[in-house]
PDB file of C-alpha atoms in Angstrom:
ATOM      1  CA  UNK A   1      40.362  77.622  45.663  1.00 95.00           C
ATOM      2  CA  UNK A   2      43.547  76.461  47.080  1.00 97.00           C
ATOM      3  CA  UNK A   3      46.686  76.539  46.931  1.00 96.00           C
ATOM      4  CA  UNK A   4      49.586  74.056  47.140  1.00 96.00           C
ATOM      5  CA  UNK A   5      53.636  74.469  47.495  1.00 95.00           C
ATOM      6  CA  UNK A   6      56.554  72.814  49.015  1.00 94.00           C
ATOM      7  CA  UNK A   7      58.003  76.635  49.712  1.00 94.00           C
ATOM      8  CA  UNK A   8      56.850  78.451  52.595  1.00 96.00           C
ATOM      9  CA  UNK A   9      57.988  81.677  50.570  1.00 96.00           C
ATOM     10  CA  UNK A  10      55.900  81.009  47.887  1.00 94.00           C
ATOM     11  CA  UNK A  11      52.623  80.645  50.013  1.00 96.00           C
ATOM     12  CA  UNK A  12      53.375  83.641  51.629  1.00 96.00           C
ATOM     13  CA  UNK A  13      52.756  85.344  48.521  1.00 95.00           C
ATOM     14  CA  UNK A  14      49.651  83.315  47.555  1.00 95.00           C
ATOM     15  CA  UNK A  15      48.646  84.732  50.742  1.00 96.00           C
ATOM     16  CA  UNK A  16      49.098  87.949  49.942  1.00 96.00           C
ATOM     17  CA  UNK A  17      46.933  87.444  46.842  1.00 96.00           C
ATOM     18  CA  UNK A  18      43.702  86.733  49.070  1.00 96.00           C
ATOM     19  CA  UNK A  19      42.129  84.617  46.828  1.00 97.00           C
ATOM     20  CA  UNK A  20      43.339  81.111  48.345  1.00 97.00           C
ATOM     21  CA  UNK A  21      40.985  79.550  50.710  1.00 96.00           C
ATOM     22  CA  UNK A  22      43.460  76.895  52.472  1.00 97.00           C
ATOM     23  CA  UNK A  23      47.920  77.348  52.149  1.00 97.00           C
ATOM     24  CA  UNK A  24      48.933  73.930  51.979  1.00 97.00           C
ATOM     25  CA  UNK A  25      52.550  73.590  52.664  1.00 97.00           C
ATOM     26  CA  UNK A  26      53.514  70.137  51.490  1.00 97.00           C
ATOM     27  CA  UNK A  27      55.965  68.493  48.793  1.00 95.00           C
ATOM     28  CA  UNK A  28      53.492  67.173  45.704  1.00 96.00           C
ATOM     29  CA  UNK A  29      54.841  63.289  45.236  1.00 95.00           C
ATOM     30  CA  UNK A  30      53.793  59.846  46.298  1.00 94.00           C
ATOM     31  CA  UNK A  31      53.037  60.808  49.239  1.00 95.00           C
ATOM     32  CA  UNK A  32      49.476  61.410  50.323  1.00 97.00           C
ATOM     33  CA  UNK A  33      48.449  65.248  50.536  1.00 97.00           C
ATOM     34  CA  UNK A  34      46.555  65.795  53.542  1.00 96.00           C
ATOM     35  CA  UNK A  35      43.526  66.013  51.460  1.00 97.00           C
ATOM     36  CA  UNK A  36      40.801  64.366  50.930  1.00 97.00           C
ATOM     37  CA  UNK A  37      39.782  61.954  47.878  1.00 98.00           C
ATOM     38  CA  UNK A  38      37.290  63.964  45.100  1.00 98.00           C
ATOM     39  CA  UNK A  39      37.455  67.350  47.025  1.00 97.00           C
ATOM     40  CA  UNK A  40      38.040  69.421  43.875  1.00 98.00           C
ATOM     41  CA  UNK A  41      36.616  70.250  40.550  1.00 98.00           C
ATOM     42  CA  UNK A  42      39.774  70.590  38.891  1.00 98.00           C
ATOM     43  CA  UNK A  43      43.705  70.552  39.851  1.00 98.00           C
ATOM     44  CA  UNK A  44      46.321  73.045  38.145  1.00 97.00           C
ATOM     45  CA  UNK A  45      49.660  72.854  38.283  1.00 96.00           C
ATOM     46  CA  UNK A  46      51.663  75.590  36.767  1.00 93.00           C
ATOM     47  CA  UNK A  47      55.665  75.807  37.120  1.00 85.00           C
ATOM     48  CA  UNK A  48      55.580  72.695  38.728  1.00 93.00           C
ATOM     49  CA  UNK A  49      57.196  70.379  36.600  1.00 95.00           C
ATOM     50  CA  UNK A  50      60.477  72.415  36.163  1.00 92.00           C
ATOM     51  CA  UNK A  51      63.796  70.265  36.651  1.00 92.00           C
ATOM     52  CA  UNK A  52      64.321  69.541  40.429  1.00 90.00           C
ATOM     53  CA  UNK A  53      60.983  70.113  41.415  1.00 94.00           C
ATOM     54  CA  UNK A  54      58.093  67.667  41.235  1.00 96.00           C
ATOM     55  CA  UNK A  55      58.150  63.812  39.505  1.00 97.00           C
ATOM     56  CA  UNK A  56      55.720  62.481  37.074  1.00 97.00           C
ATOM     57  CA  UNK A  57      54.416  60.316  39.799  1.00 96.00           C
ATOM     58  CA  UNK A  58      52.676  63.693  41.043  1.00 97.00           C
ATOM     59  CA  UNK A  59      49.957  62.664  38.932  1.00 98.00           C
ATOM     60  CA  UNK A  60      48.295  59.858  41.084  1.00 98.00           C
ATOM     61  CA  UNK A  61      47.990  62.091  43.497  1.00 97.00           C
ATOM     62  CA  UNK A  62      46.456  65.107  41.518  1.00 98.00           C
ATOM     63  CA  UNK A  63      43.870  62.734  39.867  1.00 98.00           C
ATOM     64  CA  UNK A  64      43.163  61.393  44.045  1.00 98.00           C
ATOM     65  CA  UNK A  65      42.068  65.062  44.676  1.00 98.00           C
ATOM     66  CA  UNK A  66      39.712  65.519  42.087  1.00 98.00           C
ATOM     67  CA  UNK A  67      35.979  64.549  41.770  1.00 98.00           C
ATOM     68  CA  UNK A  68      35.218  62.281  38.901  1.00 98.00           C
ATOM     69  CA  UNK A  69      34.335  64.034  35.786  1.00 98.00           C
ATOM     70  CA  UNK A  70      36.374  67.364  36.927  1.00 98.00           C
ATOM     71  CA  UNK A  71      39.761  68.171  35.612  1.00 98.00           C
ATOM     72  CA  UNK A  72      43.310  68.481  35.989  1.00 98.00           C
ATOM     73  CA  UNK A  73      45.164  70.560  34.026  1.00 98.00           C
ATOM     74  CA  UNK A  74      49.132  70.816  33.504  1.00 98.00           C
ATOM     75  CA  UNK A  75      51.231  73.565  31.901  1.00 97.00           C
ATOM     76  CA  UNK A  76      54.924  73.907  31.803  1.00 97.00           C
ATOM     77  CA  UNK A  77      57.874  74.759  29.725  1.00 97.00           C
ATOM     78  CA  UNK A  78      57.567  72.452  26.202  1.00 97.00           C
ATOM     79  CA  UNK A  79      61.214  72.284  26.196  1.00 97.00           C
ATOM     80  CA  UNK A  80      60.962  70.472  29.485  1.00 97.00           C
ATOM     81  CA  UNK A  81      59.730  67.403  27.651  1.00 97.00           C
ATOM     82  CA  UNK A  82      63.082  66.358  25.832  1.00 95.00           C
ATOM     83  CA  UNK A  83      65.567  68.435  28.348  1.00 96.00           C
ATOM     84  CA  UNK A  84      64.561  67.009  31.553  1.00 97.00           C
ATOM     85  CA  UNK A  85      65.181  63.382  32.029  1.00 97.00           C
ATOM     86  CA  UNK A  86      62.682  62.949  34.380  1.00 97.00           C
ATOM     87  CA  UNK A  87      60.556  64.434  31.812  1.00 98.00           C
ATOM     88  CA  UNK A  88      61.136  62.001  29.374  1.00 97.00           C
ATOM     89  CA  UNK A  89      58.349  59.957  31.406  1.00 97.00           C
ATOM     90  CA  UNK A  90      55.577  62.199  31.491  1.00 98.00           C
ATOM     91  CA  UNK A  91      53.457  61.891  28.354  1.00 98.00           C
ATOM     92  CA  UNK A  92      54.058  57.996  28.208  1.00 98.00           C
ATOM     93  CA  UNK A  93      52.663  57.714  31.892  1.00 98.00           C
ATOM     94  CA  UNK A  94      49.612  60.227  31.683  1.00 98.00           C
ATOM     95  CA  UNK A  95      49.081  57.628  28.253  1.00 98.00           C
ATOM     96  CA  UNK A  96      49.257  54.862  30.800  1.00 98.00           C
ATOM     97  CA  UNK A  97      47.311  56.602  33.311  1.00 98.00           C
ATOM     98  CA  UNK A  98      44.600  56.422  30.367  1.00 98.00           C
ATOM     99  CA  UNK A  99      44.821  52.995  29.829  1.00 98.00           C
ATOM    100  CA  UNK A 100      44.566  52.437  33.640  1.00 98.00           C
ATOM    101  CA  UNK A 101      40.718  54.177  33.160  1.00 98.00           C
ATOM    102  CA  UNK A 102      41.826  57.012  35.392  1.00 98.00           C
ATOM    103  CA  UNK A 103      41.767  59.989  32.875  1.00 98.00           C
ATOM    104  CA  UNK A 104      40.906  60.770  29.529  1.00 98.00           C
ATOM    105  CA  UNK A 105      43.120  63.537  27.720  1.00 98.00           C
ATOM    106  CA  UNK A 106      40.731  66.385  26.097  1.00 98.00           C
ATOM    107  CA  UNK A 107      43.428  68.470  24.711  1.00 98.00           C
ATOM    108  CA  UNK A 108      47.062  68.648  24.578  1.00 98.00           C
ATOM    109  CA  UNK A 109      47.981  72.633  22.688  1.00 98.00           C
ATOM    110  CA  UNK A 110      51.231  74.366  22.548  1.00 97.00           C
ATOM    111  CA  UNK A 111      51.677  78.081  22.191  1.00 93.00           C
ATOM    112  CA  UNK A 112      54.444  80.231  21.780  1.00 96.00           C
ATOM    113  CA  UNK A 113      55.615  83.053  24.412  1.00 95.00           C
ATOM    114  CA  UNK A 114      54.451  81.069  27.610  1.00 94.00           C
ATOM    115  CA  UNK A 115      57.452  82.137  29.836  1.00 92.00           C
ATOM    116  CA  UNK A 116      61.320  83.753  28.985  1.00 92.00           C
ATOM    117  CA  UNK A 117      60.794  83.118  25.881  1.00 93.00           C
ATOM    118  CA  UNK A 118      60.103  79.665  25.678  1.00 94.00           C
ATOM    119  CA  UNK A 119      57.075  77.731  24.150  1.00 97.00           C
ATOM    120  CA  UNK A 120      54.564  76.286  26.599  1.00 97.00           C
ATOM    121  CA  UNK A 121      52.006  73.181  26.487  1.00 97.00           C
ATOM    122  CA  UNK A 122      49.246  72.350  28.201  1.00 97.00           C
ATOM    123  CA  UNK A 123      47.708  69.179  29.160  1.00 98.00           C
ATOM    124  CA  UNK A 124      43.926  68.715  30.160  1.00 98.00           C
ATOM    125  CA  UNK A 125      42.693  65.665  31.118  1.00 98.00           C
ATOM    126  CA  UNK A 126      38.867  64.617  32.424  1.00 98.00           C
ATOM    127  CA  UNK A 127      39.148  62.367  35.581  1.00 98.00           C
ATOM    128  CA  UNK A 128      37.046  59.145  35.394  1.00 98.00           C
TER     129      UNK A 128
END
């Protein structure tokens, strides 16, 4: 397992954690990750898609790093959805990503309490 932030802070306490087999300290974008393609079973991003940090055109690049038939699962803040802007986006292009044969969702579930408060949701899709 391995881990993946933008903050240098924030690996340092992955680190700590001693769980993480490679610290990867890059921004998750359009650019490509210096990883290779189907490397991993399954991708999760958690806390990532908070305003100011990562794009909905993370996804490309999440799907890149995963074998076909593993997984990549988000979950965020489900107020996120309608308060971010950027946000706005991010169903209708994981539904295009879909049509584009690249994923197929397997669950979408919302549940109360996921952080401060606020309701969370979490996506799962199967990579194709």
């Amino acid at each position: 397992m391995d881990a993946l932030d933008a903050n240098e802070n924030m690996l340092a306490l992955a680190k700590e954690k001693n769980v993480y087999g490679r610290l990867i300290q890059d921004f998750l974008g359009t650019n490509r990750l210096d990883i290779e393609d189907g490397v991993y079973d399954a991708t999760v991003m958690c806390g990532g898609f908070l305003e100011g940090h990562v794009k909905c055109d993370c996804l490309e690049e999440l799907i890149r790093v995963v074998k076909p038939g593993g997984f990549v699962v988000v979950s965020m803040r489900k107020v996120n959805l309608r308060k971010v802007p950027e946000y706005h986006k991010l169903e209708p292009r994981m539904a295009a990503l879909q049509s584009e044969g690249c994923w197929k969702q397997v669950s979408r579930d919302t549940f109360p309490d996921y952080c401060e408060g606020e309701d969370g949701i979490i996506f799962v899709y199967h990579v194709c």
